[in-house]
Coordinates of C-alpha atoms in Angstrom, one line a residue:
G6 CA 30.9 -161.6 -155.6
D7 CA 29.6 -164.0 -158.3
Q8 CA 32.5 -163.6 -160.4
D9 CA 34.5 -165.2 -157.9
L10 CA 32.0 -168.3 -157.7
L11 CA 32.4 -168.6 -161.4
K12 CA 36.0 -168.9 -161.1
A13 CA 35.7 -171.3 -158.4
L14 CA 33.6 -173.2 -160.6
E15 CA 35.6 -173.0 -163.7
R16 CA 38.6 -174.5 -161.7
L17 CA 36.5 -177.4 -160.5
W18 CA 35.5 -177.8 -163.9
D19 CA 38.9 -178.1 -165.5
N20 CA 40.4 -180.2 -162.5
M21 CA 37.4 -182.4 -163.3
T22 CA 38.2 -182.5 -166.8
T23 CA 41.8 -182.6 -166.8
R24 CA 42.6 -184.9 -164.2
K25 CA 39.9 -186.7 -162.7
M26 CA 37.3 -187.7 -165.6
Y27 CA 37.4 -191.3 -167.4
V28 CA 37.3 -190.9 -171.6
S29 CA 32.9 -191.9 -171.3
G30 CA 33.0 -188.4 -169.7
G31 CA 32.1 -190.8 -166.7
I32 CA 33.3 -189.7 -163.0
G33 CA 34.3 -191.2 -159.6
S34 CA 36.7 -193.3 -159.2
R35 CA 36.4 -194.7 -156.1
Y36 CA 33.4 -196.8 -154.9
D37 CA 34.8 -195.5 -151.2
H38 CA 32.4 -192.2 -150.8
E39 CA 31.1 -192.6 -154.2
S40 CA 34.2 -190.0 -154.8
F41 CA 36.5 -188.9 -157.1
G42 CA 39.7 -189.9 -155.9
K43 CA 43.1 -188.3 -156.5
D44 CA 44.4 -186.7 -160.0
Y45 CA 45.0 -189.1 -162.5
E46 CA 43.2 -191.9 -160.5
L47 CA 41.5 -193.9 -163.1
P48 CA 40.6 -197.3 -162.4
N49 CA 39.0 -199.2 -165.7
A50 CA 37.3 -202.3 -164.3
R51 CA 36.9 -201.0 -160.7
A52 CA 35.3 -197.4 -162.2
Y53 CA 32.4 -196.2 -159.8
A54 CA 31.2 -193.9 -163.0
E55 CA 28.1 -193.9 -161.2
T56 CA 25.3 -193.2 -163.6
C57 CA 23.7 -190.2 -161.6
A58 CA 27.1 -188.7 -161.1
A59 CA 27.0 -188.9 -164.9
I60 CA 22.9 -187.1 -164.8
G61 CA 24.6 -184.4 -162.4
S62 CA 27.6 -183.3 -165.0
V63 CA 24.8 -182.8 -168.0
M64 CA 23.1 -180.4 -165.3
W65 CA 26.1 -178.8 -164.2
N66 CA 27.6 -178.2 -167.7
W67 CA 24.3 -177.2 -169.1
R68 CA 24.0 -174.2 -166.6
M69 CA 27.7 -173.7 -167.1
L70 CA 26.7 -173.2 -170.5
M71 CA 23.9 -171.1 -170.1
L72 CA 26.2 -168.8 -168.2
D73 CA 28.5 -167.9 -170.9
G74 CA 27.8 -170.0 -174.0
D75 CA 31.3 -171.8 -174.0
A76 CA 31.0 -174.8 -176.4
R77 CA 33.1 -176.6 -173.6
Y78 CA 30.4 -177.2 -172.2
G79 CA 27.8 -178.1 -174.7
D80 CA 30.7 -180.6 -175.6
L81 CA 31.2 -182.3 -172.4
M82 CA 27.3 -182.7 -172.1
E83 CA 27.1 -184.5 -175.4
L84 CA 30.1 -186.7 -174.2
T85 CA 28.3 -187.5 -171.3
L86 CA 24.9 -188.1 -172.6
Y87 CA 25.9 -190.7 -175.0
N88 CA 28.9 -192.0 -172.9
A89 CA 28.2 -191.8 -169.3
V90 CA 24.4 -191.6 -168.9
L91 CA 23.1 -193.8 -172.0
P92 CA 24.8 -197.1 -171.0
G93 CA 23.1 -196.9 -167.5
L94 CA 19.9 -198.2 -169.2
S95 CA 19.4 -201.3 -171.1
L96 CA 18.1 -201.2 -175.0
D97 CA 14.9 -202.4 -173.7
G98 CA 14.6 -199.8 -171.1
Q99 CA 14.0 -202.5 -168.1
S100 CA 17.1 -202.3 -166.3
Y101 CA 20.0 -200.1 -164.9
F102 CA 23.6 -199.6 -164.3
Y103 CA 24.6 -198.0 -161.3
Q104 CA 28.1 -198.0 -162.2
N105 CA 29.5 -197.9 -165.5
P106 CA 33.1 -199.7 -165.2
L107 CA 35.3 -199.3 -168.8
A108 CA 36.7 -203.1 -168.8
D109 CA 34.6 -206.1 -167.2
D110 CA 34.9 -209.9 -166.9
G111 CA 31.6 -210.5 -167.8
Q112 CA 30.2 -210.2 -164.3
H113 CA 28.7 -206.9 -164.3
R114 CA 25.3 -206.9 -165.8
R115 CA 22.4 -204.2 -165.0
Q116 CA 19.4 -204.7 -163.0
P117 CA 15.7 -204.2 -162.6
W118 CA 15.9 -202.0 -159.7
F119 CA 18.3 -201.3 -156.7
G120 CA 18.0 -200.8 -152.8
V121 CA 19.2 -197.4 -153.3
A122 CA 17.0 -196.5 -156.2
C123 CA 18.5 -193.2 -157.2
C124 CA 19.2 -194.0 -160.9
P125 CA 16.4 -195.5 -162.5
P126 CA 14.1 -192.6 -161.9
N127 CA 17.0 -190.1 -162.5
I128 CA 17.4 -191.5 -166.0
A129 CA 13.7 -191.6 -166.4
R130 CA 13.8 -188.0 -165.7
L131 CA 16.7 -186.8 -167.6
L132 CA 15.2 -188.7 -170.8
A133 CA 11.9 -187.1 -170.2
S134 CA 13.8 -183.2 -169.9
L135 CA 16.2 -184.0 -173.0
P136 CA 14.0 -182.2 -175.3
G137 CA 14.9 -179.3 -173.2
Y138 CA 18.6 -179.5 -173.7
F139 CA 18.4 -178.9 -177.6
Y140 CA 18.3 -175.3 -177.6
S141 CA 18.2 -172.1 -176.0
I142 CA 17.9 -168.5 -176.9
S143 CA 19.5 -165.3 -176.1
E144 CA 19.7 -161.4 -177.3
E145 CA 21.8 -163.0 -180.1
G146 CA 19.3 -165.4 -181.3
I147 CA 18.6 -169.2 -181.4
W148 CA 21.3 -171.7 -180.2
A149 CA 21.3 -175.7 -180.9
H150 CA 23.3 -177.6 -178.9
L151 CA 22.5 -181.1 -179.4
Y152 CA 21.6 -182.9 -182.9
A153 CA 18.9 -185.6 -183.5
D154 CA 16.2 -185.8 -185.9
S155 CA 13.5 -184.0 -184.6
T156 CA 11.3 -180.9 -184.5
A157 CA 10.8 -177.8 -182.0
D158 CA 8.7 -174.6 -182.1
I159 CA 10.0 -172.0 -180.4
R160 CA 9.2 -168.6 -179.0
L161 CA 11.6 -165.4 -180.0
G162 CA 10.9 -162.6 -178.6
E163 CA 6.8 -161.6 -178.3
E164 CA 6.3 -161.8 -181.9
H165 CA 8.0 -164.6 -183.8
T166 CA 7.5 -168.4 -183.3
I167 CA 10.1 -170.4 -185.1
Q168 CA 9.9 -173.9 -186.0
L169 CA 13.2 -175.2 -186.7
K170 CA 13.0 -179.2 -188.3
Q171 CA 16.4 -181.2 -187.3
R172 CA 16.8 -184.1 -190.4
T173 CA 19.6 -186.2 -189.5
G174 CA 21.1 -189.9 -188.6
Y175 CA 23.1 -188.3 -186.5
P176 CA 25.4 -189.5 -184.3
W177 CA 25.5 -192.6 -187.1
E178 CA 25.6 -190.1 -190.3
E179 CA 27.5 -187.0 -190.7
D180 CA 25.2 -184.6 -192.5
I181 CA 22.4 -182.3 -190.2
T182 CA 19.6 -180.3 -192.3
I183 CA 18.1 -177.8 -190.4
E184 CA 14.4 -175.9 -192.0
V185 CA 13.7 -172.8 -191.0
E186 CA 10.1 -172.6 -190.5
G187 CA 9.5 -168.7 -189.8
E188 CA 11.1 -165.2 -190.5
G189 CA 13.1 -162.4 -188.8
D190 CA 16.4 -161.2 -188.3
F191 CA 18.6 -163.5 -185.5
A192 CA 21.4 -165.5 -185.5
L193 CA 21.6 -169.4 -185.7
M194 CA 24.4 -170.6 -183.2
L195 CA 25.5 -174.0 -184.2
R196 CA 27.7 -176.0 -181.9
V197 CA 30.8 -177.3 -183.8
P198 CA 32.2 -180.4 -181.4
S199 CA 35.3 -180.3 -180.1
W200 CA 36.0 -183.7 -181.9
C201 CA 35.5 -182.3 -185.6
E202 CA 39.0 -181.6 -185.5
K203 CA 39.2 -180.9 -189.4
G204 CA 36.5 -178.9 -189.6
C205 CA 32.8 -178.4 -191.1
E206 CA 30.9 -177.8 -193.7
I207 CA 27.7 -175.5 -193.4
T208 CA 25.6 -174.1 -196.2
V209 CA 23.0 -172.1 -196.4
N210 CA 19.9 -172.9 -198.9
G211 CA 22.8 -174.4 -201.1
E212 CA 25.3 -171.8 -200.5
T213 CA 28.6 -172.2 -198.4
F214 CA 28.4 -170.5 -195.3
E215 CA 32.3 -168.7 -195.2
D216 CA 32.7 -167.3 -191.9
H217 CA 34.8 -170.6 -190.5
A218 CA 33.9 -172.2 -187.6
S219 CA 36.3 -174.0 -185.8
S220 CA 35.9 -176.8 -184.0
G221 CA 34.6 -176.6 -180.0
S222 CA 32.9 -173.5 -181.0
Y223 CA 29.2 -172.2 -182.2
A224 CA 29.3 -171.3 -185.8
E225 CA 27.2 -167.7 -186.2
I226 CA 24.8 -167.9 -189.1
R227 CA 23.2 -164.3 -188.7
R228 CA 20.7 -163.3 -191.7
T229 CA 17.3 -162.1 -192.6
W230 CA 15.3 -165.8 -192.3
Q231 CA 12.3 -166.9 -195.0
P232 CA 10.4 -169.4 -194.4
G233 CA 11.9 -172.9 -196.1
D234 CA 15.5 -171.8 -195.3
A235 CA 17.8 -174.5 -194.9
V236 CA 21.0 -175.1 -193.5
H237 CA 23.1 -178.0 -194.0
L238 CA 25.7 -179.4 -191.5
K239 CA 28.5 -181.7 -192.0
L240 CA 30.8 -183.0 -189.4
P241 CA 32.9 -185.8 -190.7
M242 CA 33.3 -188.6 -188.8
P243 CA 36.8 -190.7 -189.1
V244 CA 37.4 -193.3 -186.5
R245 CA 39.3 -191.7 -184.0
R246 CA 42.3 -193.0 -181.4
I247 CA 42.4 -191.5 -178.1
E248 CA 45.8 -191.9 -176.2
C249 CA 45.4 -191.2 -172.2
N250 CA 48.1 -188.8 -170.2
P251 CA 50.9 -190.8 -169.0
R252 CA 50.5 -190.8 -165.6
V253 CA 46.9 -192.4 -166.1
V254 CA 49.4 -195.8 -165.6
E255 CA 46.7 -197.8 -166.3
N256 CA 46.2 -197.0 -170.1
R257 CA 49.7 -196.0 -170.7
E258 CA 50.5 -197.6 -174.4
Q259 CA 47.0 -198.1 -174.9
V260 CA 44.3 -196.3 -177.4
A261 CA 40.5 -195.9 -176.9
L262 CA 38.3 -195.7 -180.4
M263 CA 35.7 -193.1 -180.9
R264 CA 33.7 -191.9 -184.1
G265 CA 31.7 -188.8 -183.9
P266 CA 30.4 -188.2 -180.2
L267 CA 30.6 -192.1 -179.5
L268 CA 33.2 -194.0 -177.7
Y269 CA 33.3 -197.7 -178.5
C270 CA 34.4 -201.0 -177.1
L271 CA 35.2 -204.6 -177.7
E272 CA 32.8 -207.0 -176.4
Q273 CA 33.5 -210.9 -176.3
V274 CA 30.4 -212.0 -177.8
D275 CA 32.0 -209.9 -181.6
N276 CA 35.2 -211.4 -180.6
T277 CA 35.1 -214.9 -180.0
D278 CA 38.1 -217.1 -179.8
L279 CA 40.5 -214.6 -178.1
D280 CA 41.1 -213.5 -174.7
L281 CA 40.4 -209.3 -175.0
R282 CA 43.6 -208.4 -172.7
D283 CA 45.8 -209.8 -175.8
V284 CA 44.7 -207.9 -178.5
V285 CA 47.1 -205.4 -180.0
L286 CA 45.8 -202.7 -182.3
P287 CA 48.8 -201.8 -185.0
D288 CA 49.0 -197.6 -185.3
E289 CA 48.5 -198.8 -189.5
A290 CA 45.2 -200.5 -188.7
T291 CA 42.6 -199.4 -191.1
F292 CA 39.1 -199.2 -190.0
S293 CA 36.0 -199.8 -191.7
V294 CA 32.3 -198.6 -190.7
R295 CA 29.2 -200.3 -191.4
F296 CA 25.7 -199.8 -190.2
R297 CA 24.1 -202.8 -189.2
P298 CA 20.3 -202.1 -188.6
E299 CA 19.7 -205.8 -186.7
L300 CA 22.8 -204.6 -184.3
L301 CA 22.2 -203.6 -180.6
G302 CA 18.8 -201.8 -182.4
G303 CA 21.0 -200.4 -185.2
V304 CA 24.6 -199.1 -184.7
A305 CA 27.7 -198.2 -186.5
A306 CA 30.2 -200.8 -185.7
L307 CA 33.7 -200.6 -186.3
S308 CA 36.1 -203.2 -187.8
A309 CA 40.3 -203.6 -188.2
Q310 CA 43.0 -206.1 -188.4
A311 CA 44.4 -206.1 -184.9
G312 CA 46.8 -208.8 -183.7
V313 CA 46.3 -211.0 -180.8
I314 CA 49.3 -211.8 -178.5
E315 CA 49.3 -214.3 -175.7
P316 CA 51.8 -214.5 -173.3
D317 CA 54.7 -216.7 -173.9
N318 CA 55.0 -219.9 -172.4
G319 CA 57.6 -218.5 -169.8
W320 CA 54.6 -216.9 -168.1
D321 CA 53.1 -220.3 -167.1
N322 CA 52.2 -220.6 -163.4
R323 CA 54.2 -217.4 -163.1
L324 CA 53.2 -214.0 -161.9
Y325 CA 57.1 -212.4 -161.7
R326 CA 60.2 -213.2 -163.1
T327 CA 63.6 -211.7 -163.8
V328 CA 63.7 -209.8 -167.1
H329 CA 64.3 -212.4 -170.1
Y330 CA 65.9 -210.7 -173.1
H331 CA 65.7 -213.7 -174.9
V332 CA 62.4 -215.4 -174.6
G333 CA 61.7 -216.2 -178.1
E334 CA 59.3 -213.8 -180.7
P335 CA 55.9 -213.7 -179.2
Q336 CA 53.2 -215.7 -181.2
V337 CA 50.8 -213.0 -183.2
R338 CA 47.7 -214.0 -184.8
G339 CA 46.3 -212.0 -187.1
M340 CA 42.4 -211.5 -186.5
E341 CA 39.6 -209.2 -187.3
I342 CA 38.0 -207.6 -184.2
T343 CA 34.7 -205.6 -184.3
A344 CA 33.9 -202.8 -182.3
V345 CA 30.5 -201.4 -180.9
P346 CA 29.5 -198.2 -179.4
Y347 CA 30.3 -198.8 -175.2
Y348 CA 26.3 -197.5 -174.4
G349 CA 25.1 -200.8 -176.2
W350 CA 27.7 -202.9 -174.3
A351 CA 26.3 -206.0 -171.8
N352 CA 22.6 -206.1 -173.6
R353 CA 23.6 -209.8 -175.2
E354 CA 24.8 -212.7 -173.8
A355 CA 27.4 -212.5 -171.1
G356 CA 31.2 -211.8 -171.4
A357 CA 34.3 -209.6 -171.1
M358 CA 34.2 -206.1 -172.4
Q359 CA 37.3 -203.7 -172.7
V360 CA 37.5 -200.0 -173.8
W361 CA 41.1 -199.3 -174.2
L362 CA 43.2 -202.0 -176.4
R363 CA 47.2 -202.2 -176.3
R364 CA 48.9 -200.4 -178.9
R365 CA 52.3 -201.6 -181.2

């Protein structure tokens, strides 16, 4: 019955997330039949990763979340919204991506419309319904799934309307304050994202909330609430290097960059005078994070010192050669690279883009 159905859904979800999903949360690796492809088949430049498929994933994860309150569904909903749905829309709201590749030579650009026009209205529908994904209620109380500067009026039972005000610069800043206007005995369940690997800090009216909430779960703050109570949630956001299962051959010995819920990429317009394929990110590289209000509508950009290693000249006019052990050391140029959020790519002049970077 229902349990068998739930087990089948969980098997499908596990297969998708552990073998068939891009680091962006995008799904569908084949243009052929708009299909998933085989396990670990995740080409970057030829990724289909249709915007509509990402929206379908958000809707599916929301329904799974409503079934059992498991934070992993909330986590994937957030990852997908920021990094697989949002790239489908230009920053000015006028053009759309059908496919969302993770590498490009500058030819893939958003279009104002499509002959098969599912993506534009689907994005419009999702963005219009987005407020409905922030909170839900259960017998325990109120669940907060997503974070953004916002106000919500939530009916709890027959007699209570609770107003929650979120004050935050998320996803750029790690501090979230939730003001509770209303009273009653209930729990406020706050999602602590799985990317928050070092844990989080929670205070209620300035006092530390001791029940340790591990990443990838909901912190349960149960109390008798009074108007004016404030919960403060701090989610540390170091730059994280993400590696891929080695069975995804194309991503071997490479890393992707994330900070908070956001995936980053390199764009040619920020990294002139080099071929993005030649960038090598040393393991010891340190990142600086700077919020740049003038860039892409205001984003936190990452920068680091990296190497640029061009193929040795023994490769001139050659695609293959017998392995040479003494072709000399490759020339390494030191260079500062700049990474921007992947959702904002292809909004400026056309040029190459890359999510996965070689490591050394």
